[in-house]
Amino acid sequence: MEKGARPNWDNPMQFLLACISYAVGLGNVWRFPYLCQMHGGGGFLIPYLLMLFLEGMPLFYLELAIGQRMRLGSIGAWTAISPYLGGVGLAGVVTSLYLCLYYNIINAWSFWYLFHSFQSALPWADCPINSNRTGPVEECEMATPTQYFFYRETLDISSSIEENGDIHTGQALCLLLAWVITYLFIIRGIKSTGKVVYFTATFPYVVLFIYLIRGITLHGAINGVKYMFTPKMEQLANPTTWINAATQIFFSLGLGFGSLIAFASYNQYNNNIEFQAIIVSLINSGTSIFASFVTFAIYGFKATINYENCLERTRLLLLNAFNLAEDSVTIDSVFEWIEKLNTTYPQQFDIIANKLENCDLESELNTAVEGTGLAFIVYSEAIKYMPLPQLWSVLYFIMLLLLGLGSMLGNITAIITPLQDFKVASRMSNELFSGLVCLFCLLLGLGFTTSSGNYWFTMFNDYGATLSLLVVVLIEVITVSYIYGIKRFEKDIEDMLGHRPNWYWKIMWAGTSPLLLIVLLISYIINYIQGGAPTYQAWNIELGRSVVMEYPIFGQVFIGLLLVSSISCIPITALYVYCKKRNDGNHHKRQYSISTVCV
Amino acid sequence: RLSIKTALGENAYVWNDNEMFLFRATLAFAMTKQFDGQVSDIIVCNQTARVSFWFVVTYPHNKTLVDKQVVERAVRKSRNRINSAFLLSDTTLEFIGIPPTLATPVNPSTPTWLIVFGVVMGAVCAGIIVVLVVSLVQRKRKKNETNEDTQVKTVENGAARDGVYYMSFSEDESSVTQM
C-alpha cells in the first residue's frame, strides 16, 4: 500500500514546465547546431520537423498518457499494462541510473567554469606562464588557451583511458555541489520540483534571448548565421541526414527513461495531455532552432576574430621580414601585399613562406564542433573576446547549469518514483530515500572526476543510453498498439480527456512510429558493426590536440555490459514473472485438488 | 624594433633623429648602470622605415665591442626604464633575442573560485537543512493533531484538488492494516 494519497502538481502549469525543463536540455544547445551545420543548414529543418510529427509528438503523448492513466512509476505502469513487461520499466530505470551517474558531471564542469568567471582576467583567456617565466606553458602553446584550460586545468586529463589518476579535488567538490543542489530540488518530491521548474524552465530562455541580442550585434556574427542558414539541399538525399534528424528528435525529447511516465503519474486524472504533448514537443524543437541561431552568431563572431587575428599575424610577419613602415600594410591589403612581395622579392619571400598561415574565413567556419567541446571550449573562446567577458561568462554558465539541472530533475524522478511504488522504499521517508539515491550516484560519479574520467564519461554518453532507449521505446509502442490494444488505449484516453484520439495519433502509434524506430535500430546496429572497434578521442599532451584511439579490451567489455544490462532487464523480468506464475499456478492446482478431495 | 603606431595609435610620435638620440642616450644609461659610471658609445646602423635598426656598444675608451651577453643583461635590468622612455612596452619595443620577462602571475592565498563555491555550497546546505527541519516539525505537529482529532475523513472526489498530503488518512490506514 502506498503511504497515503499520491502527491500532485500544484497546477497543470507546473507539470508543463517540468516537462519543458526536462526535454529542453544541453542537447538542444550543443547537438542540434552541429547537426544543422553538418546536414545542410536550413535544409535540415525539413527532415527535423517531419520527424517531429512522425515520431516525436506521438511517442511523447503515448508516454504521458500511460503515466497519467496508470498513476504509477514506469515499473508499476508497465506491470499494470502487462505483467510480463514490467522489465520495460526496469530497463528505463537502469538507463536513467546510468544517465544520472554521468550527467551531473557536466553540471560540475559548469559550476567550475562559473566559479572561475569571477576573476578580472578569465583564466582561459591566456596561457599560464611556465616556471622560468620565459613564455607560456608548452602544452598550452600548441593547443589554445581554452583547450588547455578545459583539458588540463578542469579535467587534468590523462593520455588514455588506461592511465588512471587521482581524483581532481576541485571537480569532486563541484560534483558534490551539483548533487547537493539536485537533492535540494527533489527533497520533497514533486512539491519541491514543481516550484523549482518555474525557474529552471524559464530563465534559460531569458539568457538565450540576451545572448541573441548580444550575438547579432557582434562583429562578424552575420557570417556565421548566413553560413548556417544557406540551405544545401543536396544533403537531403543523404540517408544519414534523415536518420540523424529522427535520432535527434528521439533523444531530445527524453523518451524511454520513464521520466515522462513519472511526471505524468502525478497529474490529475483528466489533465489535457494531448495539448500539452503538442506544446512541449513544439517548444523543444523551437528552442533547438533558436539556440542554433545564437550558436551560429557566436560561431561567426569567433571565426571572424580568428580570421582577423590570423591576418594581423601575417601582416606583422610581412612588416618585420621586409622592414616596411608600420602603416603601409593594413589588414585589408594583406593579400595584395603578399602578391606584390612574392613577385618583387621572391627569394626573401621564400624564407618566410613556411611561416605564412593560410587565413581563410570559410575554413574557420567549417570547424564544426558538438558536445562538451562546443559548450566549454568554443563558447568560452568566443566569450573571452567579448567586451565585459565576466558578465557573459557568468550568464552563459548559469544557463548551462539550469538546462542541465532541469534535465537531471526528470532523470532522478524517473529512478525515485518507480522505486517508491515498492514497499521497500515506501517505508522510508521521501527525504531519506532521495538522499540515499543521490548519495549513491555521487559516490559512483566520483569515478568520473579522475584523470581518465572524461573518457569513461564519453563511453557512458555514447553507449549508456542510446541503443537501450531505442529498444525500450520500440517495445513500449508495440506493446501499447498491439498487446494492450489500440482500442483499449483509445478508451482509456477517452476516459481521461473526454474525447478519443483522432486518426493521426492512431496511425502514428500503430504504424509509422514503430516502423521508424525499427529503421533507426537497424541503422544503429549496422553502424556499430561497420564501425569496427569503438574508438574515442584522447588528448595527447605532446601534440596538444586530440587523437583517435581504440578502446582497450576492458573498455569494449564494459560497453557491452552497459548495453546488455539495461536491455536484458526486459527478457529477464518476463522470464521471472513467467516462472513465478507457473509456480503459483502449480501451488494453486495442488491446493484445489486437496480441497476437492476433502469435500 | 619599434612598433610605435601599434602601441600609441593616434598619439604616435614621429621617429626622427631626436628620438634616435634619446634611444642612444637611454641605452648608454643602461650600460652605465652595468659598468658603474663609464659611459660607452652606442653606434646605430641600418635604420629602416619599419623603425628597426641594428646597434652595437663599444667600451668607453678603446673601440672594442662589448659582448652580446653583457649588453643583453644590461638591457634586461633596465628594460622598464627603456620602455617607459618611449611610452612603449615589451612587445612594442622588441630587442630581438631578448625575450620579455613576463609578470609573475598573481596568486591569491585562497583561489577566488573556492570563495564563490563556499558561498553557494553554504547557501544550498542551509536550504536543505531548513527544508528538512520544516518537514520534521510539520510531521510532529500532524502526529499530535491526529491523536486528538476525531476520525472524520473528508475525501474529495477523485484525487485531492490542492495536493494536500492527507497525513491523517494515511495514519489511519497504517493503524488498520497492521495486524
CSV table of C-alpha atoms in Angstrom, one decimal, chain A residues 81-412:
chain,number,residue,atom,x,y,z
A,81,ILE,CA,-0.3,-3.0,-18.7
A,82,SER,CA,1.1,-6.5,-19.0
A,83,PRO,CA,2.6,-8.4,-16.1
A,84,TYR,CA,5.4,-9.8,-18.3
A,85,LEU,CA,6.6,-6.4,-19.4
A,86,GLY,CA,7.5,-4.8,-16.1
A,87,GLY,CA,11.0,-5.2,-17.4
A,88,VAL,CA,10.4,-2.3,-19.8
A,89,GLY,CA,10.1,0.0,-16.8
A,90,LEU,CA,13.0,-1.6,-15.1
A,91,ALA,CA,15.2,-1.1,-18.2
A,92,GLY,CA,14.1,2.6,-18.1
A,93,VAL,CA,15.2,2.9,-14.5
A,94,VAL,CA,18.6,1.3,-15.2
A,95,THR,CA,19.2,3.6,-18.1
A,96,SER,CA,18.2,6.6,-16.0
A,97,LEU,CA,20.6,5.4,-13.4
A,98,TYR,CA,23.4,5.4,-15.9
A,99,LEU,CA,22.4,8.8,-17.1
A,100,CYS,CA,22.3,10.3,-13.6
A,101,LEU,CA,25.7,9.0,-12.9
A,102,TYR,CA,27.4,10.8,-15.7
A,103,TYR,CA,25.1,13.7,-16.5
A,104,ASN,CA,25.8,15.6,-13.2
A,105,ILE,CA,29.5,15.7,-14.2
A,106,ILE,CA,28.5,18.2,-16.9
A,107,ASN,CA,26.9,20.3,-14.2
A,108,ALA,CA,30.0,20.0,-12.1
A,109,TRP,CA,32.0,21.4,-15.1
A,110,SER,CA,29.5,24.2,-15.5
A,111,PHE,CA,29.9,25.1,-11.8
A,112,TRP,CA,33.7,25.0,-12.2
A,113,TYR,CA,33.6,27.4,-15.1
A,114,LEU,CA,31.0,29.6,-13.4
A,115,PHE,CA,33.1,30.0,-10.3
A,116,HIS,CA,36.2,30.7,-12.3
A,117,SER,CA,34.4,33.5,-14.1
A,118,PHE,CA,34.6,35.7,-11.1
A,119,GLN,CA,38.1,36.9,-11.9
A,120,SER,CA,39.4,40.1,-13.5
A,121,ALA,CA,41.1,38.1,-16.3
A,122,LEU,CA,39.2,35.0,-17.3
A,123,PRO,CA,41.6,32.0,-16.7
A,124,TRP,CA,41.1,30.6,-20.2
A,125,ALA,CA,41.9,33.9,-21.9
A,126,ASP,CA,45.7,33.5,-21.8
A,127,CYS,CA,48.1,30.7,-21.4
A,128,PRO,CA,49.7,30.4,-17.9
A,129,ILE,CA,53.4,31.2,-17.8
A,130,ASN,CA,55.9,28.4,-17.4
A,131,SER,CA,58.2,28.1,-14.4
A,132,ASN,CA,61.1,30.1,-15.7
A,133,ARG,CA,58.8,32.9,-16.8
A,134,THR,CA,60.1,33.0,-20.3
A,135,GLY,CA,56.9,32.1,-22.1
A,136,PRO,CA,53.6,30.2,-22.0
A,137,VAL,CA,53.4,26.6,-21.0
A,138,GLU,CA,54.3,24.4,-23.9
A,139,GLU,CA,51.2,22.3,-23.9
A,140,CYS,CA,49.1,25.5,-24.0
A,141,GLU,CA,51.1,27.0,-26.8
A,142,MET,CA,50.5,24.1,-29.1
A,143,ALA,CA,46.8,24.0,-28.3
A,144,THR,CA,44.8,27.0,-27.5
A,145,PRO,CA,44.3,28.6,-24.0
A,146,THR,CA,40.7,27.5,-23.9
A,147,GLN,CA,41.5,23.9,-24.8
A,148,TYR,CA,44.4,23.9,-22.2
A,149,PHE,CA,42.0,25.2,-19.5
A,150,PHE,CA,39.5,22.5,-20.3
A,151,TYR,CA,41.8,19.5,-20.7
A,152,ARG,CA,44.5,20.4,-18.2
A,153,GLU,CA,43.1,22.6,-15.5
A,154,THR,CA,39.5,21.5,-15.5
A,155,LEU,CA,39.9,17.8,-16.2
A,156,ASP,CA,43.7,17.1,-15.7
A,157,ILE,CA,43.2,14.5,-18.3
A,158,SER,CA,45.5,11.6,-18.8
A,159,SER,CA,46.6,10.4,-22.2
A,160,SER,CA,44.3,7.4,-22.5
A,161,ILE,CA,41.6,5.5,-20.7
A,162,GLU,CA,44.0,3.0,-19.3
A,163,GLU,CA,46.0,5.6,-17.3
A,164,ASN,CA,44.2,6.2,-14.1
A,165,GLY,CA,45.0,9.1,-11.8
A,166,ASP,CA,43.8,10.8,-8.7
A,167,ILE,CA,40.5,12.4,-8.2
A,168,HIS,CA,40.6,16.1,-9.1
A,169,THR,CA,39.5,17.7,-5.9
A,170,GLY,CA,38.1,20.8,-7.5
A,171,GLN,CA,35.9,18.6,-9.7
A,172,ALA,CA,34.9,16.4,-6.8
A,173,LEU,CA,33.8,19.5,-4.9
A,174,CYS,CA,31.8,20.8,-7.8
A,175,LEU,CA,30.2,17.4,-8.3
A,176,LEU,CA,29.3,17.3,-4.6
A,177,LEU,CA,27.7,20.7,-5.0
A,178,ALA,CA,25.8,19.5,-8.1
A,179,TRP,CA,24.4,16.6,-6.2
A,180,VAL,CA,23.5,18.7,-3.2
A,181,ILE,CA,21.6,21.1,-5.3
A,182,THR,CA,19.8,18.2,-7.1
A,183,TYR,CA,18.9,16.8,-3.7
A,184,LEU,CA,17.5,20.2,-2.6
A,185,PHE,CA,15.4,20.3,-5.7
A,186,ILE,CA,13.8,16.9,-5.2
A,187,ILE,CA,13.8,16.7,-1.5
A,188,ARG,CA,10.0,16.9,-1.2
A,189,GLY,CA,9.3,15.0,-4.4
A,190,ILE,CA,7.3,17.0,-6.8
A,191,LYS,CA,6.3,19.5,-4.2
A,192,SER,CA,9.7,21.0,-4.4
A,193,THR,CA,10.4,20.1,-8.0
A,194,GLY,CA,7.2,21.8,-9.0
A,195,LYS,CA,8.4,25.1,-7.6
A,196,VAL,CA,11.9,24.8,-8.9
A,197,VAL,CA,10.8,24.3,-12.5
A,198,TYR,CA,9.3,27.7,-12.7
A,199,PHE,CA,12.8,29.0,-12.7
A,200,THR,CA,14.7,26.2,-14.5
A,201,ALA,CA,12.3,26.2,-17.4
A,202,THR,CA,12.1,29.9,-18.0
A,203,PHE,CA,15.4,31.5,-17.1
A,204,PRO,CA,17.4,29.8,-19.9
A,205,TYR,CA,15.2,31.5,-22.4
A,206,VAL,CA,15.9,34.8,-20.8
A,207,VAL,CA,19.6,34.2,-21.2
A,208,LEU,CA,19.2,32.9,-24.7
A,209,PHE,CA,17.4,36.0,-25.6
A,210,ILE,CA,20.0,38.2,-24.1
A,211,TYR,CA,22.7,36.2,-26.0
A,212,LEU,CA,20.7,36.6,-29.2
A,213,ILE,CA,20.8,40.3,-28.9
A,214,ARG,CA,24.4,40.3,-27.9
A,215,GLY,CA,25.2,37.7,-30.6
A,216,ILE,CA,23.7,39.5,-33.6
A,217,THR,CA,25.4,42.8,-32.6
A,218,LEU,CA,28.8,41.1,-32.5
A,219,HIS,CA,31.3,41.8,-35.2
A,220,GLY,CA,31.2,39.1,-37.8
A,221,ALA,CA,28.1,37.3,-36.4
A,222,ILE,CA,26.3,37.7,-39.7
A,223,ASN,CA,28.9,35.5,-41.4
A,224,GLY,CA,28.0,32.6,-39.1
A,225,VAL,CA,24.3,33.0,-39.4
A,226,LYS,CA,24.5,33.2,-43.2
A,227,TYR,CA,26.7,30.2,-43.3
A,228,MET,CA,24.3,28.1,-41.2
A,229,PHE,CA,21.1,29.0,-42.9
A,230,THR,CA,22.2,28.8,-46.5
A,231,PRO,CA,20.4,25.5,-47.3
A,232,LYS,CA,22.4,22.9,-49.0
A,233,MET,CA,19.6,20.9,-50.4
A,234,GLU,CA,21.7,18.1,-51.7
A,235,GLN,CA,22.2,16.9,-48.2
A,236,LEU,CA,18.6,15.8,-48.1
A,237,ALA,CA,19.5,13.0,-50.5
A,238,ASN,CA,21.8,11.5,-47.9
A,239,PRO,CA,20.0,9.0,-45.7
A,240,THR,CA,22.2,9.8,-42.7
A,241,THR,CA,20.6,13.2,-42.6
A,242,TRP,CA,17.1,11.7,-42.1
A,243,ILE,CA,18.4,9.2,-39.6
A,244,ASN,CA,20.2,11.9,-37.6
A,245,ALA,CA,17.0,14.0,-37.6
A,246,ALA,CA,15.0,11.1,-36.3
A,247,THR,CA,17.6,10.3,-33.7
A,248,GLN,CA,17.9,13.9,-32.6
A,249,ILE,CA,14.1,14.2,-32.1
A,250,PHE,CA,14.0,10.9,-30.3
A,251,PHE,CA,16.8,11.7,-27.8
A,252,SER,CA,16.0,15.3,-27.4
A,253,LEU,CA,12.5,14.6,-26.1
A,254,GLY,CA,13.9,12.2,-23.4
A,255,LEU,CA,11.7,9.3,-24.3
A,256,GLY,CA,12.1,5.9,-22.8
A,257,PHE,CA,13.7,6.9,-19.4
A,258,GLY,CA,10.4,6.8,-17.6
A,259,SER,CA,10.7,10.4,-16.5
A,260,LEU,CA,7.7,11.4,-18.5
A,261,ILE,CA,5.7,8.5,-17.1
A,262,ALA,CA,6.8,9.5,-13.6
A,263,PHE,CA,5.9,13.2,-14.1
A,264,ALA,CA,2.5,12.3,-15.6
A,265,SER,CA,1.7,9.9,-12.8
A,266,TYR,CA,1.3,12.9,-10.5
A,267,ASN,CA,-1.3,14.5,-12.7
A,268,GLN,CA,-5.0,15.0,-12.2
A,269,TYR,CA,-6.8,12.2,-13.9
A,270,ASN,CA,-8.3,14.4,-16.6
A,271,ASN,CA,-5.4,16.7,-17.3
A,272,ASN,CA,-5.3,17.5,-21.0
A,273,ILE,CA,-2.1,15.8,-22.0
A,274,GLU,CA,-2.8,15.9,-25.7
A,275,PHE,CA,-2.5,19.6,-25.8
A,276,GLN,CA,0.5,19.6,-23.5
A,277,ALA,CA,2.3,17.0,-25.5
A,278,ILE,CA,2.0,19.0,-28.7
A,279,ILE,CA,3.1,22.2,-26.9
A,280,VAL,CA,6.1,20.7,-25.2
A,281,SER,CA,7.4,19.0,-28.4
A,282,LEU,CA,7.0,22.2,-30.4
A,283,ILE,CA,8.7,24.2,-27.7
A,284,ASN,CA,11.5,21.7,-27.6
A,285,SER,CA,12.2,21.9,-31.3
A,286,GLY,CA,11.7,25.7,-31.3
A,287,THR,CA,14.3,26.0,-28.6
A,288,SER,CA,16.7,24.0,-30.6
A,289,ILE,CA,16.3,26.2,-33.6
A,290,PHE,CA,16.5,29.3,-31.5
A,291,ALA,CA,19.7,28.1,-29.8
A,292,SER,CA,21.3,27.2,-33.0
A,293,PHE,CA,20.7,30.7,-34.3
A,294,VAL,CA,22.5,32.1,-31.2
A,295,THR,CA,25.3,29.5,-31.6
A,296,PHE,CA,25.9,30.4,-35.1
A,297,ALA,CA,26.0,34.1,-34.4
A,298,ILE,CA,28.7,33.2,-31.8
A,299,TYR,CA,30.4,30.9,-34.3
A,300,GLY,CA,30.5,33.7,-36.9
A,301,PHE,CA,32.0,36.1,-34.4
A,302,LYS,CA,34.6,33.7,-33.2
A,303,ALA,CA,35.6,32.7,-36.8
A,304,THR,CA,35.8,36.3,-37.8
A,305,ILE,CA,38.0,37.2,-34.9
A,306,ASN,CA,40.3,34.2,-35.5
A,307,TYR,CA,40.5,35.2,-39.2
A,308,GLU,CA,41.4,38.7,-38.4
A,309,ASN,CA,44.0,37.6,-35.8
A,310,CYS,CA,45.4,35.4,-38.5
A,311,LEU,CA,45.6,38.4,-40.9
A,312,GLU,CA,47.2,40.5,-38.2
A,313,ARG,CA,49.9,37.9,-37.6
A,314,THR,CA,50.5,37.7,-41.3
A,315,ARG,CA,50.7,41.5,-41.5
A,316,LEU,CA,53.3,41.6,-38.7
A,317,LEU,CA,55.3,38.9,-40.4
A,318,LEU,CA,55.4,40.9,-43.6
A,319,LEU,CA,56.3,44.1,-41.9
A,320,ASN,CA,59.1,42.5,-39.9
A,321,ALA,CA,60.5,40.5,-42.8
A,322,PHE,CA,60.6,43.3,-45.3
A,323,ASN,CA,61.1,46.2,-42.9
A,324,LEU,CA,58.2,48.2,-44.2
A,325,ALA,CA,56.7,51.2,-42.5
A,326,GLU,CA,54.0,50.3,-40.0
A,327,ASP,CA,51.1,51.8,-41.8
A,328,SER,CA,52.0,50.6,-45.3
A,329,VAL,CA,50.3,47.3,-44.9
A,330,THR,CA,46.8,47.3,-43.5
A,331,ILE,CA,44.7,44.3,-42.7
A,332,ASP,CA,42.6,44.7,-45.8
A,333,SER,CA,45.6,44.9,-48.1
A,334,VAL,CA,47.5,41.9,-46.7
A,335,PHE,CA,46.7,39.7,-49.6
A,336,GLU,CA,47.7,42.3,-52.2
A,337,TRP,CA,51.0,42.8,-50.4
A,338,ILE,CA,51.6,39.1,-50.4
A,339,GLU,CA,51.2,39.0,-54.1
A,340,LYS,CA,53.4,42.1,-54.6
A,341,LEU,CA,56.2,40.9,-52.4
A,342,ASN,CA,56.1,37.5,-53.9
A,343,THR,CA,56.8,38.9,-57.3
A,344,THR,CA,59.3,41.6,-56.4
A,345,TYR,CA,61.4,39.8,-53.8
A,346,PRO,CA,60.9,36.1,-54.5
A,347,GLN,CA,64.0,34.8,-52.5
A,348,GLN,CA,63.2,36.8,-49.4
A,349,PHE,CA,59.6,35.7,-49.7
A,350,ASP,CA,60.6,32.1,-49.8
A,351,ILE,CA,62.3,32.4,-46.4
A,352,ILE,CA,59.1,33.4,-44.7
A,353,ALA,CA,56.8,31.3,-46.9
A,354,ASN,CA,56.6,28.4,-44.5
A,355,LYS,CA,55.6,30.7,-41.7
A,356,LEU,CA,52.8,32.1,-43.7
A,357,GLU,CA,49.4,30.9,-42.4
A,358,ASN,CA,46.5,30.3,-44.7
A,359,CYS,CA,43.9,32.7,-43.4
A,360,ASP,CA,40.5,31.5,-44.6
A,361,LEU,CA,37.2,32.5,-43.1
A,362,GLU,CA,35.4,29.5,-44.7
A,363,SER,CA,37.7,27.0,-43.0
A,364,GLU,CA,37.3,28.7,-39.7
A,365,LEU,CA,33.5,28.4,-40.0
A,366,ASN,CA,33.8,24.8,-41.1
A,367,THR,CA,35.2,23.7,-37.8
A,368,ALA,CA,32.0,22.1,-36.6
A,369,VAL,CA,32.1,21.0,-33.1
A,370,GLU,CA,29.5,19.4,-30.9
A,371,GLY,CA,29.1,18.3,-27.4
A,372,THR,CA,31.3,19.3,-24.5
A,373,GLY,CA,33.8,20.7,-27.0
A,374,LEU,CA,31.3,23.2,-28.2
A,375,ALA,CA,29.9,24.2,-24.9
A,376,PHE,CA,33.1,24.5,-22.9
A,377,ILE,CA,35.8,25.3,-25.5
A,378,VAL,CA,34.3,27.1,-28.4
A,379,TYR,CA,31.8,29.1,-26.5
A,380,SER,CA,34.4,30.2,-23.8
A,381,GLU,CA,36.7,31.2,-26.6
A,382,ALA,CA,34.1,33.4,-28.1
A,383,ILE,CA,33.2,34.8,-24.7
A,384,LYS,CA,36.8,35.9,-23.9
A,385,TYR,CA,36.7,38.2,-27.0
A,386,MET,CA,33.5,39.9,-26.0
A,387,PRO,CA,33.7,43.2,-24.0
A,388,LEU,CA,32.9,42.6,-20.3
A,389,PRO,CA,33.6,38.8,-20.7
A,390,GLN,CA,33.0,38.0,-17.0
A,391,LEU,CA,29.3,39.0,-17.2
A,392,TRP,CA,28.7,37.0,-20.4
A,393,SER,CA,30.6,34.0,-19.0
A,394,VAL,CA,28.5,34.0,-15.8
A,395,LEU,CA,25.3,34.3,-17.7
A,396,TYR,CA,26.2,31.6,-20.1
A,397,PHE,CA,27.3,29.0,-17.5
A,398,ILE,CA,24.2,29.7,-15.4
A,399,MET,CA,22.1,28.9,-18.4
A,400,LEU,CA,24.0,25.7,-19.0
A,401,LEU,CA,23.5,24.8,-15.3
A,402,LEU,CA,19.8,25.4,-15.4
A,403,LEU,CA,19.4,23.4,-18.6
A,404,GLY,CA,21.5,20.5,-17.1
A,405,LEU,CA,19.8,20.6,-13.7
A,406,GLY,CA,16.4,20.8,-15.3
A,407,SER,CA,17.1,17.6,-17.2
A,408,MET,CA,18.6,16.0,-14.0
A,409,LEU,CA,15.3,16.5,-12.2
A,410,GLY,CA,13.5,14.4,-14.7
A,411,ASN,CA,16.1,11.7,-14.6
A,412,ILE,CA,16.2,11.4,-10.9
